[in-house]
Amino acid sequence: MDQCETTRVAPCRTLTLGSLIDLTSLPGVQEITSTASTLYLTYPEAEIVIRFSNSFQTRWDTDWRVTVREPGRGLGTWWGTWRRSFLAEESDIGPLVTNEIRETLLRIRRMLDDYTRFGLCGDPSAPSNYPD
């Protein structure tokens, strides 16, 4: 069994990557890999790392770390972390995580669109359109 195709989420419990998320429902993903209890997703504008732990039989705790890159030639980078818990059977965790990934990407893309719309892209000296 190839380590990049399997995500171990708890002792004696293993999910294959294919059962965890539906890759066809995540358009734009450039790369997806997993090791032990962590899922890595790479997009042109962001990297998403999700760590899984199965605290109880139906409780899945996930720790999310996201890195977002400024579009274009700028050097802006943003980081974010949060924890999300799901109450679900093993067969239901994949769609829940997939939906959370889609929602995360939607928030990231809206943020980057706002950043571009306000003329802040690529120019660290650009004036802020936000009140102090």
PDB file of C-alpha atoms in Angstrom:
ATOM      1  CA  MET A   1       0.000   0.000   0.000  1.00  0.00           C
ATOM      2  CA  ASP A   2       1.436   3.347  -1.078  1.00  0.00           C
ATOM      3  CA  GLN A   3       1.796   5.836   1.783  1.00  0.00           C
ATOM      4  CA  CYS A   4       0.607   8.728  -0.421  1.00  0.00           C
ATOM      5  CA  GLU A   5      -2.719   6.977  -1.013  1.00  0.00           C
ATOM      6  CA  THR A   6      -3.567   6.252   2.601  1.00  0.00           C
ATOM      7  CA  THR A   7      -4.356   8.528   5.496  1.00  0.00           C
ATOM      8  CA  ARG A   8      -4.186   6.996   8.966  1.00  0.00           C
ATOM      9  CA  VAL A   9      -6.593   8.868  11.193  1.00  0.00           C
ATOM     10  CA  ALA A  10      -6.363   6.880  14.408  1.00  0.00           C
ATOM     11  CA  PRO A  11      -4.743   3.711  15.695  1.00  0.00           C
ATOM     12  CA  CYS A  12      -6.299   0.689  13.989  1.00  0.00           C
ATOM     13  CA  ARG A  13      -8.408   2.919  11.724  1.00  0.00           C
ATOM     14  CA  THR A  14      -7.252   3.768   8.221  1.00  0.00           C
ATOM     15  CA  LEU A  15      -9.005   5.640   5.440  1.00  0.00           C
ATOM     16  CA  THR A  16      -7.862   5.619   1.862  1.00  0.00           C
ATOM     17  CA  LEU A  17      -7.460   9.040   0.329  1.00  0.00           C
ATOM     18  CA  GLY A  18     -10.150   8.264  -2.227  1.00  0.00           C
ATOM     19  CA  SER A  19     -12.710   7.569   0.482  1.00  0.00           C
ATOM     20  CA  LEU A  20     -11.785  10.738   2.331  1.00  0.00           C
ATOM     21  CA  ILE A  21     -12.510  13.297  -0.380  1.00  0.00           C
ATOM     22  CA  ASP A  22     -13.996  13.368  -3.847  1.00  0.00           C
ATOM     23  CA  LEU A  23     -11.220  14.836  -5.999  1.00  0.00           C
ATOM     24  CA  THR A  24     -13.595  15.655  -8.848  1.00  0.00           C
ATOM     25  CA  SER A  25     -15.507  18.025  -6.579  1.00  0.00           C
ATOM     26  CA  LEU A  26     -12.366  20.076  -5.882  1.00  0.00           C
ATOM     27  CA  PRO A  27     -11.592  21.779  -9.213  1.00  0.00           C
ATOM     28  CA  GLY A  28      -8.265  23.524  -9.480  1.00  0.00           C
ATOM     29  CA  VAL A  29      -6.371  21.331  -7.039  1.00  0.00           C
ATOM     30  CA  GLN A  30      -2.820  20.896  -8.338  1.00  0.00           C
ATOM     31  CA  GLU A  31      -1.600  18.249  -5.929  1.00  0.00           C
ATOM     32  CA  ILE A  32      -2.976  16.207  -3.090  1.00  0.00           C
ATOM     33  CA  THR A  33      -0.959  13.927  -0.833  1.00  0.00           C
ATOM     34  CA  SER A  34      -1.252  12.467   2.619  1.00  0.00           C
ATOM     35  CA  THR A  35       0.982  11.059   5.304  1.00  0.00           C
ATOM     36  CA  ALA A  36       0.087   9.444   8.614  1.00  0.00           C
ATOM     37  CA  SER A  37      -2.776  11.686   9.792  1.00  0.00           C
ATOM     38  CA  THR A  38      -2.306  14.713   7.541  1.00  0.00           C
ATOM     39  CA  LEU A  39      -3.797  15.722   4.206  1.00  0.00           C
ATOM     40  CA  TYR A  40      -1.934  18.239   1.968  1.00  0.00           C
ATOM     41  CA  LEU A  41      -3.726  20.119  -0.828  1.00  0.00           C
ATOM     42  CA  THR A  42      -1.992  22.528  -3.206  1.00  0.00           C
ATOM     43  CA  TYR A  43      -3.842  25.144  -5.243  1.00  0.00           C
ATOM     44  CA  PRO A  44      -2.364  27.974  -7.346  1.00  0.00           C
ATOM     45  CA  GLU A  45      -3.376  30.493  -4.675  1.00  0.00           C
ATOM     46  CA  ALA A  46      -3.130  28.444  -1.489  1.00  0.00           C
ATOM     47  CA  GLU A  47      -1.849  25.435   0.376  1.00  0.00           C
ATOM     48  CA  ILE A  48      -4.144  23.677   2.814  1.00  0.00           C
ATOM     49  CA  VAL A  49      -2.923  21.239   5.444  1.00  0.00           C
ATOM     50  CA  ILE A  50      -5.481  19.257   7.448  1.00  0.00           C
ATOM     51  CA  ARG A  51      -4.495  17.097  10.434  1.00  0.00           C
ATOM     52  CA  PHE A  52      -7.002  14.484  11.540  1.00  0.00           C
ATOM     53  CA  SER A  53      -7.606  12.860  14.889  1.00  0.00           C
ATOM     54  CA  ASN A  54     -10.499  10.605  15.750  1.00  0.00           C
ATOM     55  CA  SER A  55     -11.214  11.460  19.385  1.00  0.00           C
ATOM     56  CA  PHE A  56     -14.256   9.266  19.777  1.00  0.00           C
ATOM     57  CA  GLN A  57     -16.019   6.755  17.582  1.00  0.00           C
ATOM     58  CA  THR A  58     -17.987   9.440  15.712  1.00  0.00           C
ATOM     59  CA  ARG A  59     -16.037  12.622  16.505  1.00  0.00           C
ATOM     60  CA  TRP A  60     -13.382  13.763  14.056  1.00  0.00           C
ATOM     61  CA  ASP A  61     -11.165  16.686  15.092  1.00  0.00           C
ATOM     62  CA  THR A  62      -9.311  18.485  12.328  1.00  0.00           C
ATOM     63  CA  ASP A  63      -6.632  21.137  12.624  1.00  0.00           C
ATOM     64  CA  TRP A  64      -6.394  23.361   9.553  1.00  0.00           C
ATOM     65  CA  ARG A  65      -3.377  25.401   8.434  1.00  0.00           C
ATOM     66  CA  VAL A  66      -3.738  27.546   5.325  1.00  0.00           C
ATOM     67  CA  THR A  67      -1.151  29.603   3.458  1.00  0.00           C
ATOM     68  CA  VAL A  68      -2.448  32.043   0.841  1.00  0.00           C
ATOM     69  CA  ARG A  69      -0.269  33.742  -1.776  1.00  0.00           C
ATOM     70  CA  GLU A  70      -0.923  37.128  -3.314  1.00  0.00           C
ATOM     71  CA  PRO A  71      -1.793  36.887  -7.009  1.00  0.00           C
ATOM     72  CA  GLY A  72       0.582  38.380  -9.541  1.00  0.00           C
ATOM     73  CA  ARG A  73       4.074  39.606  -8.799  1.00  0.00           C
ATOM     74  CA  GLY A  74       3.493  40.687  -5.213  1.00  0.00           C
ATOM     75  CA  LEU A  75       5.028  39.000  -2.240  1.00  0.00           C
ATOM     76  CA  GLY A  76       2.022  39.130   0.060  1.00  0.00           C
ATOM     77  CA  THR A  77       1.356  35.954   2.016  1.00  0.00           C
ATOM     78  CA  TRP A  78      -1.274  35.241   4.650  1.00  0.00           C
ATOM     79  CA  TRP A  79      -1.515  32.391   7.138  1.00  0.00           C
ATOM     80  CA  GLY A  80      -4.431  31.065   9.098  1.00  0.00           C
ATOM     81  CA  THR A  81      -5.114  28.202  11.499  1.00  0.00           C
ATOM     82  CA  TRP A  82      -8.273  26.846  13.040  1.00  0.00           C
ATOM     83  CA  ARG A  83      -9.799  23.686  14.488  1.00  0.00           C
ATOM     84  CA  ARG A  84     -12.969  22.097  13.187  1.00  0.00           C
ATOM     85  CA  SER A  85     -14.736  19.082  14.687  1.00  0.00           C
ATOM     86  CA  PHE A  86     -17.178  16.882  12.836  1.00  0.00           C
ATOM     87  CA  LEU A  87     -19.686  14.441  14.289  1.00  0.00           C
ATOM     88  CA  ALA A  88     -19.958  11.722  11.676  1.00  0.00           C
ATOM     89  CA  GLU A  89     -19.556   8.066  10.954  1.00  0.00           C
ATOM     90  CA  GLU A  90     -16.421   7.099   9.052  1.00  0.00           C
ATOM     91  CA  SER A  91     -18.406   6.724   5.830  1.00  0.00           C
ATOM     92  CA  ASP A  92     -19.719  10.297   6.151  1.00  0.00           C
ATOM     93  CA  ILE A  93     -16.532  12.201   7.045  1.00  0.00           C
ATOM     94  CA  GLY A  94     -15.296  12.546   3.441  1.00  0.00           C
ATOM     95  CA  PRO A  95     -18.171  14.679   2.141  1.00  0.00           C
ATOM     96  CA  LEU A  96     -18.041  16.890   5.247  1.00  0.00           C
ATOM     97  CA  VAL A  97     -14.309  17.559   4.864  1.00  0.00           C
ATOM     98  CA  THR A  98     -14.722  18.065   1.108  1.00  0.00           C
ATOM     99  CA  ASN A  99     -17.411  20.677   1.733  1.00  0.00           C
ATOM    100  CA  GLU A 100     -15.214  22.449   4.312  1.00  0.00           C
ATOM    101  CA  ILE A 101     -12.352  22.550   1.776  1.00  0.00           C
ATOM    102  CA  ARG A 102     -14.683  24.107  -0.831  1.00  0.00           C
ATOM    103  CA  GLU A 103     -15.924  26.694   1.703  1.00  0.00           C
ATOM    104  CA  THR A 104     -12.338  27.520   2.678  1.00  0.00           C
ATOM    105  CA  LEU A 105     -11.379  28.067  -0.964  1.00  0.00           C
ATOM    106  CA  LEU A 106     -14.423  30.258  -1.501  1.00  0.00           C
ATOM    107  CA  ARG A 107     -13.381  32.491   1.435  1.00  0.00           C
ATOM    108  CA  ILE A 108      -9.791  32.626   0.164  1.00  0.00           C
ATOM    109  CA  ARG A 109     -10.847  33.560  -3.359  1.00  0.00           C
ATOM    110  CA  ARG A 110     -13.198  36.271  -2.092  1.00  0.00           C
ATOM    111  CA  MET A 111     -10.393  37.701   0.033  1.00  0.00           C
ATOM    112  CA  LEU A 112      -8.016  37.746  -2.947  1.00  0.00           C
ATOM    113  CA  ASP A 113     -10.677  39.314  -5.174  1.00  0.00           C
ATOM    114  CA  ASP A 114     -11.190  42.085  -2.595  1.00  0.00           C
ATOM    115  CA  TYR A 115      -7.441  42.545  -2.319  1.00  0.00           C
ATOM    116  CA  THR A 116      -7.185  42.984  -6.098  1.00  0.00           C
ATOM    117  CA  ARG A 117     -10.303  45.160  -6.367  1.00  0.00           C
ATOM    118  CA  PHE A 118      -8.959  47.614  -3.773  1.00  0.00           C
ATOM    119  CA  GLY A 119      -5.710  47.955  -5.758  1.00  0.00           C
ATOM    120  CA  LEU A 120      -3.407  46.480  -3.134  1.00  0.00           C
ATOM    121  CA  CYS A 121      -1.898  43.741  -5.296  1.00  0.00           C
ATOM    122  CA  GLY A 122       1.809  43.859  -5.904  1.00  0.00           C
ATOM    123  CA  ASP A 123       2.428  47.287  -4.404  1.00  0.00           C
ATOM    124  CA  PRO A 124       3.378  47.262  -0.726  1.00  0.00           C
ATOM    125  CA  SER A 125       3.218  51.075  -0.657  1.00  0.00           C
ATOM    126  CA  ALA A 126      -0.350  51.239  -1.990  1.00  0.00           C
ATOM    127  CA  PRO A 127      -2.659  53.212   0.271  1.00  0.00           C
ATOM    128  CA  SER A 128      -5.176  51.269   2.255  1.00  0.00           C
ATOM    129  CA  ASN A 129      -8.832  51.705   1.390  1.00  0.00           C
ATOM    130  CA  TYR A 130      -9.746  50.622   4.904  1.00  0.00           C
ATOM    131  CA  PRO A 131     -10.132  53.098   7.778  1.00  0.00           C
ATOM    132  CA  ASP A 132      -7.496  52.914  10.489  1.00  0.00           C
TER     133      ASP A 132
END
